[in-house]
Amino acid sequence: MFSKGRGVVILFLFLAGVVNYLDRSALSVGAPFIRHDLTLTDTQMGIIFSSFSVGYAIFNFLGGMASDRFGAKLTLFVAMIVWSLFSGAIVLAVGFVSMIVIRVLFGMGEGPLSATINKMVNNWFPPSNRASVVGLTNSGTPLGGAISGPIVGFIAISFGWRYSFIAIMLIGLIWALFWWKFVKEKPSDSTSAELEIAAAKERDQSGKKYSLTFYLKQKTVLFTAFAFFAYNYILFFFLTWFPSYLVDARGLSVKDMSVVTVIPWILGFLGLALGGIVSDFFYKKFIKKGVLFSRKLVLVTCLFLSAVCIGFAGVVTTTVGAVTLVALSVFFLYLTGAIYWAIINDVVDQNNVGSVGGFMHFLANTAGIIGPTLTGYLVDKSGTFTAAFILAGALAVVASLAVIRFVRPIVKEA
């Protein structure tokens, strides 16, 4: 897995995920300060959280198409520079409207990340290892979320929240410089030939090329996207509102909140790193049942368990109980994190994998537009977070059942 230059690819993609969620989580950690300084309501803060996903969701799809056309290396290089600059630009915000504009542009920059990671994995790794590699590379994202709490919290308390965004902007720009210098788009010709032979054994043998629109109409793609939507609904609920929940509903100080938020992220890191490995293990163990059996086994079981945990977190009475259940929910949620991408790699040909993955990610991340705003509205109207927790869990239960029914091998003409 780590031979022939692949270890460098894994390392840089892992670090890209760390930077991605360090940047993305910074706003939620700094939200108590920002809401006070800019005089924002919970509903307005929810809209600001959601505005990120407007640009993000659109460029999930466009970024995937760009990775197919211009290459994953160039696409991710440009994306990292853009999102780092607009992460730093948050210090220029003076009110509600300017925050929305900057967050939309920031989301546009981050949009291509997951599709380009998937494209790079498809370029460099054989099918039998792809879920494991997707899980390992994406496990950097919860680690970035984990370190954002202490870093942003410390800098915000010590120097002011604006300085934290300048610091993480510089980290992203440094990563982009090293990425361009040390990483190649594809391995050597001999290794590429080996990967092509391995992939040919796993996919349709008719030799017929299939269009992008063919895949976008498939139930397997659409209902995988729906499950990913439920995944993202829980994730964005946690990512955007959990710090404010700890401060407003549980009475924690910003200092204590910054430490407590690390716990779910660490479990998420373990879940995401293990999810692909577990799926590939079942794939090899139940190879006669087909690759989608192993993917669905992990996805359905873990998404359902995540739903149960997040739902009960909204009704427990103690802070310890709520944090424990949220942490378990994030762990089970992230166990499925590599599976959505693995399914796309399993059923889509290499020429379309970036675009189809980006389309799936686009649909899934409309949850980031709907969820944070809806949560802010529910909190303003009810005065509690209970309904928001239960809604997130119920959505994931429905999605896990839909995967059982609709995610099946794509039938192609001979």
Tab-separated table of C-alpha atoms in Angstrom:
chain	number	residue	atom	x	y	z
A	1	MET	CA	0.000	0.000	0.000
A	2	PHE	CA	2.841	2.404	0.838
A	3	SER	CA	5.320	1.294	-1.851
A	4	LYS	CA	6.293	2.978	-5.150
A	5	GLY	CA	5.661	6.525	-3.934
A	6	ARG	CA	2.166	5.781	-2.633
A	7	GLY	CA	3.129	6.608	0.940
A	8	VAL	CA	3.867	10.218	-0.078
A	9	VAL	CA	0.458	10.484	-1.750
A	10	ILE	CA	-1.288	9.138	1.368
A	11	LEU	CA	0.651	11.527	3.633
A	12	PHE	CA	-0.153	14.652	1.614
A	13	LEU	CA	-3.824	13.746	1.182
A	14	PHE	CA	-4.049	13.025	4.920
A	15	LEU	CA	-2.513	16.432	5.718
A	16	ALA	CA	-4.888	18.109	3.238
A	17	GLY	CA	-7.768	16.688	5.266
A	18	VAL	CA	-6.228	17.991	8.493
A	19	VAL	CA	-5.933	21.500	7.033
A	20	ASN	CA	-9.430	21.261	5.549
A	21	TYR	CA	-11.193	20.614	8.844
A	22	LEU	CA	-8.889	22.856	10.826
A	23	ASP	CA	-10.095	25.671	8.587
A	24	ARG	CA	-13.711	24.518	8.484
A	25	SER	CA	-14.075	23.936	12.231
A	26	ALA	CA	-12.500	27.246	13.187
A	27	LEU	CA	-15.740	29.195	12.704
A	28	SER	CA	-17.791	26.945	14.977
A	29	VAL	CA	-15.154	27.121	17.735
A	30	GLY	CA	-14.935	30.887	17.401
A	31	ALA	CA	-18.724	31.296	17.039
A	32	PRO	CA	-19.388	32.470	20.631
A	33	PHE	CA	-16.883	35.317	20.146
A	34	ILE	CA	-18.000	36.126	16.599
A	35	ARG	CA	-21.698	36.105	17.488
A	36	HIS	CA	-21.016	38.563	20.310
A	37	ASP	CA	-18.704	40.878	18.335
A	38	LEU	CA	-20.956	41.068	15.273
A	39	THR	CA	-24.262	40.983	17.216
A	40	LEU	CA	-25.750	37.933	15.497
A	41	THR	CA	-28.813	35.853	16.433
A	42	ASP	CA	-28.854	32.039	16.443
A	43	THR	CA	-30.831	32.048	13.199
A	44	GLN	CA	-28.325	34.396	11.547
A	45	MET	CA	-25.437	32.260	12.792
A	46	GLY	CA	-27.169	29.201	11.367
A	47	ILE	CA	-27.475	30.916	7.982
A	48	ILE	CA	-23.769	31.808	8.098
A	49	PHE	CA	-22.899	28.185	8.881
A	50	SER	CA	-25.097	27.073	5.965
A	51	SER	CA	-23.708	29.633	3.512
A	52	PHE	CA	-20.438	27.708	3.422
A	53	SER	CA	-22.246	24.741	1.907
A	54	VAL	CA	-23.770	26.776	-0.926
A	55	GLY	CA	-20.367	27.266	-2.530
A	56	TYR	CA	-19.089	23.948	-1.225
A	57	ALA	CA	-21.850	21.775	-2.694
A	58	ILE	CA	-21.674	23.380	-6.142
A	59	PHE	CA	-17.908	22.956	-6.329
A	60	ASN	CA	-18.098	19.353	-5.120
A	61	PHE	CA	-19.465	18.603	-8.590
A	62	LEU	CA	-17.432	21.164	-10.543
A	63	GLY	CA	-14.263	20.159	-8.682
A	64	GLY	CA	-14.869	16.502	-9.536
A	65	MET	CA	-15.285	17.390	-13.211
A	66	ALA	CA	-12.116	19.517	-13.054
A	67	SER	CA	-10.148	16.605	-11.585
A	68	ASP	CA	-11.215	14.420	-14.533
A	69	ARG	CA	-10.340	17.113	-17.065
A	70	PHE	CA	-7.314	18.935	-15.617
A	71	GLY	CA	-6.001	16.349	-13.170
A	72	ALA	CA	-6.388	15.946	-9.417
A	73	LYS	CA	-2.998	17.470	-8.590
A	74	LEU	CA	-3.669	20.847	-10.225
A	75	THR	CA	-7.283	20.955	-9.032
A	76	LEU	CA	-6.343	20.367	-5.394
A	77	PHE	CA	-3.429	22.814	-5.595
A	78	VAL	CA	-5.704	25.634	-6.774
A	79	ALA	CA	-8.444	24.658	-4.305
A	80	MET	CA	-6.088	24.749	-1.313
A	81	ILE	CA	-4.820	28.221	-2.216
A	82	VAL	CA	-8.337	29.600	-2.715
A	83	TRP	CA	-9.831	28.193	0.478
A	84	SER	CA	-6.805	29.208	2.566
A	85	LEU	CA	-7.027	32.806	1.365
A	86	PHE	CA	-10.750	33.025	2.087
A	87	SER	CA	-10.292	31.326	5.455
A	88	GLY	CA	-7.991	34.203	6.354
A	89	ALA	CA	-10.370	36.734	4.785
A	90	ILE	CA	-12.893	36.103	7.578
A	91	VAL	CA	-10.925	38.686	9.613
A	92	LEU	CA	-12.275	41.329	7.205
A	93	ALA	CA	-15.923	40.549	8.037
A	94	VAL	CA	-17.860	43.437	9.570
A	95	GLY	CA	-21.370	41.990	9.774
A	96	PHE	CA	-23.905	39.397	8.700
A	97	VAL	CA	-23.754	39.985	4.913
A	98	SER	CA	-19.962	40.112	4.644
A	99	MET	CA	-19.700	36.891	6.674
A	100	ILE	CA	-22.036	35.139	4.228
A	101	VAL	CA	-20.101	36.300	1.150
A	102	ILE	CA	-16.746	35.199	2.566
A	103	ARG	CA	-18.088	31.828	3.709
A	104	VAL	CA	-19.630	31.087	0.294
A	105	LEU	CA	-16.287	31.801	-1.399
A	106	PHE	CA	-14.475	29.758	1.238
A	107	GLY	CA	-16.839	26.854	0.561
A	108	MET	CA	-16.172	27.101	-3.170
A	109	GLY	CA	-12.474	26.641	-2.458
A	110	GLU	CA	-12.983	23.593	-0.241
A	111	GLY	CA	-15.528	21.979	-2.571
A	112	PRO	CA	-13.139	19.985	-4.802
A	113	LEU	CA	-11.219	18.290	-1.948
A	114	SER	CA	-13.053	14.984	-1.516
A	115	ALA	CA	-13.522	14.341	-5.231
A	116	THR	CA	-9.840	15.060	-5.929
A	117	ILE	CA	-8.787	12.754	-3.084
A	118	ASN	CA	-10.982	10.040	-4.584
A	119	LYS	CA	-9.478	10.677	-8.040
A	120	MET	CA	-5.912	10.475	-6.700
A	121	VAL	CA	-6.720	7.212	-4.904
A	122	ASN	CA	-8.217	5.846	-8.124
A	123	ASN	CA	-5.052	6.882	-9.996
A	124	TRP	CA	-2.613	5.322	-7.532
A	125	PHE	CA	-4.223	2.294	-5.849
A	126	PRO	CA	-5.787	-1.034	-6.929
A	127	PRO	CA	-9.484	-1.748	-6.155
A	128	SER	CA	-8.709	-4.120	-3.283
A	129	ASN	CA	-7.057	-1.311	-1.285
A	130	ARG	CA	-9.091	1.725	-2.248
A	131	ALA	CA	-11.564	1.792	0.645
A	132	SER	CA	-8.698	1.445	3.121
A	133	VAL	CA	-6.752	4.269	1.473
A	134	VAL	CA	-9.802	6.544	1.205
A	135	GLY	CA	-10.398	5.961	4.926
A	136	LEU	CA	-6.773	6.649	5.872
A	137	THR	CA	-6.482	9.790	3.768
A	138	ASN	CA	-9.822	11.200	4.906
A	139	SER	CA	-9.065	10.410	8.559
A	140	GLY	CA	-7.076	13.623	8.560
A	141	THR	CA	-10.343	15.584	8.548
A	142	PRO	CA	-11.535	14.698	12.071
A	143	LEU	CA	-7.975	15.148	13.335
A	144	GLY	CA	-8.102	18.679	11.935
A	145	GLY	CA	-11.399	19.163	13.746
A	146	ALA	CA	-9.830	17.867	16.960
A	147	ILE	CA	-6.899	20.267	16.944
A	148	SER	CA	-8.996	23.253	15.858
A	149	GLY	CA	-10.658	23.469	19.278
A	150	PRO	CA	-7.471	23.937	21.331
A	151	ILE	CA	-5.711	26.013	18.648
A	152	VAL	CA	-8.563	28.406	17.842
A	153	GLY	CA	-9.743	28.504	21.454
A	154	PHE	CA	-6.270	29.363	22.805
A	155	ILE	CA	-5.529	32.002	20.180
A	156	ALA	CA	-9.022	33.522	20.475
A	157	ILE	CA	-8.775	33.787	24.269
A	158	SER	CA	-5.188	35.052	24.236
A	159	PHE	CA	-5.065	37.351	21.205
A	160	GLY	CA	-8.537	37.565	19.657
A	161	TRP	CA	-10.426	35.274	17.292
A	162	ARG	CA	-9.213	36.975	14.106
A	163	TYR	CA	-5.586	35.934	14.633
A	164	SER	CA	-6.534	32.252	14.613
A	165	PHE	CA	-7.849	32.532	11.044
A	166	ILE	CA	-4.641	34.188	9.851
A	167	ALA	CA	-2.570	31.358	11.360
A	168	ILE	CA	-4.525	28.573	9.664
A	169	MET	CA	-4.451	30.446	6.344
A	170	LEU	CA	-0.636	30.316	6.394
A	171	ILE	CA	-0.682	26.567	7.141
A	172	GLY	CA	-2.749	25.897	4.008
A	173	LEU	CA	-0.517	27.991	1.747
A	174	ILE	CA	2.588	26.131	2.964
A	175	TRP	CA	0.884	22.769	2.254
A	176	ALA	CA	0.087	23.879	-1.324
A	177	LEU	CA	3.724	24.728	-1.995
A	178	PHE	CA	4.985	21.301	-0.875
A	179	TRP	CA	2.134	19.453	-2.656
A	180	TRP	CA	3.063	20.966	-6.010
A	181	LYS	CA	6.742	20.182	-5.538
A	182	PHE	CA	6.617	16.573	-4.269
A	183	VAL	CA	3.456	14.849	-5.589
A	184	LYS	CA	2.822	13.454	-9.089
A	185	GLU	CA	-0.569	13.087	-10.770
A	186	LYS	CA	-0.048	9.385	-11.544
A	187	PRO	CA	2.543	6.710	-10.786
A	188	SER	CA	5.063	5.438	-13.343
A	189	ASP	CA	3.862	3.787	-16.552
A	190	SER	CA	4.598	0.291	-15.260
A	191	THR	CA	2.638	0.847	-12.061
A	192	SER	CA	-0.231	2.417	-14.018
A	193	ALA	CA	-0.385	-0.670	-16.200
A	194	GLU	CA	-0.567	-2.893	-13.118
A	195	LEU	CA	-3.440	-0.832	-11.741
A	196	GLU	CA	-5.300	-0.983	-15.047
A	197	ILE	CA	-5.028	-4.780	-15.142
A	198	ALA	CA	-6.256	-5.035	-11.526
A	199	ALA	CA	-9.162	-2.661	-12.196
A	200	ALA	CA	-10.168	-4.564	-15.343
A	201	LYS	CA	-10.731	-7.678	-13.263
A	202	GLU	CA	-13.205	-5.787	-11.067
A	203	ARG	CA	-15.301	-3.911	-13.619
A	204	ASP	CA	-17.470	-4.436	-16.648
A	205	GLN	CA	-15.687	-6.346	-19.415
A	206	SER	CA	-17.810	-5.335	-22.397
A	207	GLY	CA	-15.402	-2.609	-23.456
A	208	LYS	CA	-18.295	-0.185	-23.864
A	209	LYS	CA	-17.809	3.355	-22.600
A	210	TYR	CA	-20.570	4.833	-20.466
A	211	SER	CA	-21.469	8.505	-20.279
A	212	LEU	CA	-21.681	10.630	-17.159
A	213	THR	CA	-25.459	10.922	-17.543
A	214	PHE	CA	-25.758	7.116	-17.537
A	215	TYR	CA	-24.312	6.989	-14.029
A	216	LEU	CA	-26.201	10.027	-12.721
A	217	LYS	CA	-29.520	8.245	-13.370
A	218	GLN	CA	-28.603	5.081	-11.472
A	219	LYS	CA	-30.417	4.327	-8.199
A	220	THR	CA	-27.170	3.050	-6.695
A	221	VAL	CA	-25.548	6.464	-7.184
A	222	LEU	CA	-28.625	8.441	-6.094
A	223	PHE	CA	-29.336	6.457	-2.920
A	224	THR	CA	-25.669	6.347	-1.987
A	225	ALA	CA	-25.872	10.131	-2.250
A	226	PHE	CA	-28.985	10.119	-0.034
A	227	ALA	CA	-27.151	8.096	2.628
A	228	PHE	CA	-24.242	10.520	2.306
A	229	PHE	CA	-26.766	13.362	2.753
A	230	ALA	CA	-27.855	11.855	6.103
A	231	TYR	CA	-24.192	11.402	7.055
A	232	ASN	CA	-23.507	15.053	6.294
A	233	TYR	CA	-26.619	16.238	8.105
A	234	ILE	CA	-25.313	14.716	11.349
A	235	LEU	CA	-21.760	15.834	10.590
A	236	PHE	CA	-22.696	19.454	9.893
A	237	PHE	CA	-24.946	19.522	12.950
A	238	PHE	CA	-21.974	18.440	15.031
A	239	LEU	CA	-19.464	20.545	13.114
A	240	THR	CA	-21.384	23.810	13.312
A	241	TRP	CA	-23.599	23.738	16.400
A	242	PHE	CA	-22.013	21.362	18.925
A	243	PRO	CA	-19.603	23.978	20.404
A	244	SER	CA	-22.474	26.464	20.831
A	245	TYR	CA	-24.622	23.685	22.327
A	246	LEU	CA	-21.964	23.013	24.964
A	247	VAL	CA	-21.699	26.709	25.840
A	248	ASP	CA	-25.371	27.737	25.632
A	249	ALA	CA	-27.254	24.579	26.659
A	250	ARG	CA	-24.698	22.916	28.941
A	251	GLY	CA	-23.095	26.008	30.455
A	252	LEU	CA	-19.465	25.192	29.641
A	253	SER	CA	-16.903	27.958	29.367
A	254	VAL	CA	-15.224	28.546	26.004
A	255	LYS	CA	-12.011	27.120	27.461
A	256	ASP	CA	-13.715	23.900	28.623
A	257	MET	CA	-15.692	23.656	25.369
A	258	SER	CA	-12.470	23.828	23.350
A	259	VAL	CA	-11.162	20.789	25.221
A	260	VAL	CA	-14.410	18.765	25.250
A	261	THR	CA	-14.884	19.063	21.468
A	262	VAL	CA	-11.629	17.153	20.986
A	263	ILE	CA	-13.190	13.905	22.320
A	264	PRO	CA	-15.683	13.236	19.485
A	265	TRP	CA	-13.118	14.265	16.881
A	266	ILE	CA	-10.556	11.763	18.174
A	267	LEU	CA	-13.130	8.958	17.998
A	268	GLY	CA	-14.065	10.197	14.535
A	269	PHE	CA	-10.425	9.981	13.477
A	270	LEU	CA	-10.289	6.352	14.616
A	271	GLY	CA	-13.606	5.572	12.921
A	272	LEU	CA	-12.630	7.062	9.577
A	273	ALA	CA	-9.210	5.401	9.599
A	274	LEU	CA	-10.757	2.007	10.427
A	275	GLY	CA	-13.881	2.181	8.250
A	276	GLY	CA	-12.181	1.526	4.930
A	277	ILE	CA	-9.959	-1.173	6.424
A	278	VAL	CA	-13.010	-2.952	7.867
A	279	SER	CA	-14.822	-2.695	4.540
A	280	ASP	CA	-11.865	-4.074	2.571
A	281	PHE	CA	-11.543	-6.892	5.131
A	282	PHE	CA	-15.182	-7.904	4.587
A	283	TYR	CA	-14.705	-7.484	0.835
A	284	LYS	CA	-11.938	-10.096	0.840
A	285	LYS	CA	-13.793	-12.330	3.316
A	286	PHE	CA	-17.091	-12.325	1.396
A	287	ILE	CA	-15.680	-11.851	-2.094
A	288	LYS	CA	-18.196	-14.319	-3.589
A	289	LYS	CA	-21.053	-12.071	-2.454
A	290	GLY	CA	-19.676	-9.155	-4.452
A	291	VAL	CA	-17.963	-5.958	-3.404
A	292	LEU	CA	-21.178	-4.032	-2.637
A	293	PHE	CA	-22.134	-6.541	0.060
A	294	SER	CA	-19.155	-5.557	2.200
A	295	ARG	CA	-19.729	-1.846	1.564
A	296	LYS	CA	-23.423	-2.048	2.522
A	297	LEU	CA	-22.698	-4.182	5.592
A	298	VAL	CA	-20.524	-1.452	7.098
A	299	LEU	CA	-22.609	1.482	5.836
A	300	VAL	CA	-26.031	0.294	7.007
A	301	THR	CA	-24.910	-1.016	10.409
A	302	CYS	CA	-22.787	1.962	11.378
A	303	LEU	CA	-25.070	4.700	9.990
A	304	PHE	CA	-27.976	3.185	11.943
A	305	LEU	CA	-25.937	3.064	15.176
A	306	SER	CA	-24.844	6.676	14.636
A	307	ALA	CA	-28.497	7.678	14.215
A	308	VAL	CA	-29.524	6.012	17.472
A	309	CYS	CA	-26.699	7.676	19.416
A	310	ILE	CA	-27.331	11.193	18.089
A	311	GLY	CA	-31.068	10.858	18.726
A	312	PHE	CA	-30.628	9.810	22.360
A	313	ALA	CA	-28.004	12.533	22.890
A	314	GLY	CA	-30.796	15.065	22.564
A	315	VAL	CA	-32.835	13.656	25.450
A	316	VAL	CA	-30.235	12.712	28.098
A	317	THR	CA	-30.055	15.009	31.094
A	318	THR	CA	-26.327	15.075	31.857
A	319	THR	CA	-23.478	16.762	30.010
A	320	VAL	CA	-21.329	13.634	30.300
A	321	GLY	CA	-24.096	11.513	28.781
A	322	ALA	CA	-24.655	13.933	25.904
A	323	VAL	CA	-20.946	14.222	25.088
A	324	THR	CA	-20.497	10.435	25.283
A	325	LEU	CA	-23.414	9.756	22.935
A	326	VAL	CA	-22.325	12.440	20.471
A	327	ALA	CA	-18.790	11.015	20.506
A	328	LEU	CA	-20.108	7.509	19.803
A	329	SER	CA	-22.351	8.874	17.065
A	330	VAL	CA	-19.377	10.557	15.394
A	331	PHE	CA	-17.333	7.340	15.716
A	332	PHE	CA	-19.987	5.182	14.029
A	333	LEU	CA	-20.679	7.931	11.492
A	334	TYR	CA	-17.043	8.133	10.447
A	335	LEU	CA	-16.823	4.354	10.130
A	336	THR	CA	-19.003	4.873	7.042
A	337	GLY	CA	-16.996	7.850	5.750
A	338	ALA	CA	-14.893	5.933	3.233
A	339	ILE	CA	-17.742	3.697	2.056
A	340	TYR	CA	-19.625	6.248	-0.065
A	341	TRP	CA	-16.482	6.945	-2.086
A	342	ALA	CA	-15.593	3.244	-2.241
A	343	ILE	CA	-18.996	2.471	-3.773
A	344	ILE	CA	-18.396	5.072	-6.494
A	345	ASN	CA	-14.943	3.612	-7.161
A	346	ASP	CA	-16.493	0.139	-7.339
A	347	VAL	CA	-19.280	0.878	-9.835
A	348	VAL	CA	-17.947	3.749	-12.005
A	349	ASP	CA	-15.258	3.620	-14.693
A	350	GLN	CA	-12.062	5.624	-14.187
A	351	ASN	CA	-12.916	8.304	-16.754
A	352	ASN	CA	-16.058	9.295	-14.825
A	353	VAL	CA	-15.130	8.570	-11.215
A	354	GLY	CA	-14.218	12.181	-10.387
A	355	SER	CA	-17.397	13.637	-11.909
A	356	VAL	CA	-19.767	11.030	-10.444
A	357	GLY	CA	-18.097	11.284	-7.043
A	358	GLY	CA	-18.387	15.067	-7.207
A	359	PHE	CA	-22.077	14.820	-8.158
A	360	MET	CA	-22.744	12.489	-5.221
A	361	HIS	CA	-20.881	14.850	-2.916
A	362	PHE	CA	-22.847	17.824	-4.282
A	363	LEU	CA	-26.178	16.165	-3.463
A	364	ALA	CA	-24.906	15.050	-0.062
A	365	ASN	CA	-23.690	18.494	0.915
A	366	THR	CA	-27.010	20.170	0.371
A	367	ALA	CA	-27.415	18.865	3.944
A	368	GLY	CA	-24.868	21.480	4.935
A	369	ILE	CA	-27.145	24.165	3.479
A	370	ILE	CA	-30.346	22.899	5.077
A	371	GLY	CA	-29.138	21.493	8.398
A	372	PRO	CA	-27.367	24.386	10.157
A	373	THR	CA	-30.076	26.914	9.213
A	374	LEU	CA	-32.865	24.556	10.266
A	375	THR	CA	-31.069	23.856	13.549
A	376	GLY	CA	-30.695	27.574	14.294
A	377	TYR	CA	-34.398	28.085	13.550
A	378	LEU	CA	-35.445	25.161	15.801
A	379	VAL	CA	-33.261	26.452	18.634
A	380	ASP	CA	-34.644	29.981	18.325
A	381	LYS	CA	-38.243	28.718	18.299
A	382	SER	CA	-38.024	25.998	20.943
A	383	GLY	CA	-35.224	27.279	23.140
A	384	THR	CA	-33.587	23.810	23.187
A	385	PHE	CA	-31.532	21.542	20.904
A	386	THR	CA	-33.677	18.421	21.506
A	387	ALA	CA	-35.698	18.526	18.278
A	388	ALA	CA	-32.541	19.111	16.223
A	389	PHE	CA	-30.855	16.018	17.700
A	390	ILE	CA	-33.895	13.792	17.093
A	391	LEU	CA	-34.376	15.027	13.517
A	392	ALA	CA	-30.750	14.239	12.653
A	393	GLY	CA	-31.115	10.697	13.999
A	394	ALA	CA	-34.429	10.016	12.247
A	395	LEU	CA	-33.048	11.077	8.870
A	396	ALA	CA	-30.103	8.669	9.161
A	397	VAL	CA	-32.411	5.759	10.090
A	398	VAL	CA	-34.437	6.302	6.907
A	399	ALA	CA	-31.263	6.551	4.821
A	400	SER	CA	-29.766	3.328	6.189
A	401	LEU	CA	-32.973	1.450	5.299
A	402	ALA	CA	-32.949	2.963	1.793
A	403	VAL	CA	-29.415	1.658	1.205
A	404	ILE	CA	-30.585	-1.907	1.929
A	405	ARG	CA	-33.326	-1.593	-0.669
A	406	PHE	CA	-31.809	0.447	-3.493
A	407	VAL	CA	-27.972	0.226	-3.538
A	408	ARG	CA	-27.239	-2.678	-5.895
A	409	PRO	CA	-24.740	-3.496	-8.665
A	410	ILE	CA	-25.271	-1.362	-11.756
A	411	VAL	CA	-26.491	-3.454	-14.691
A	412	LYS	CA	-24.596	-2.601	-17.874
A	413	GLU	CA	-25.216	-3.755	-21.416
A	414	ALA	CA	-23.007	-6.589	-22.657
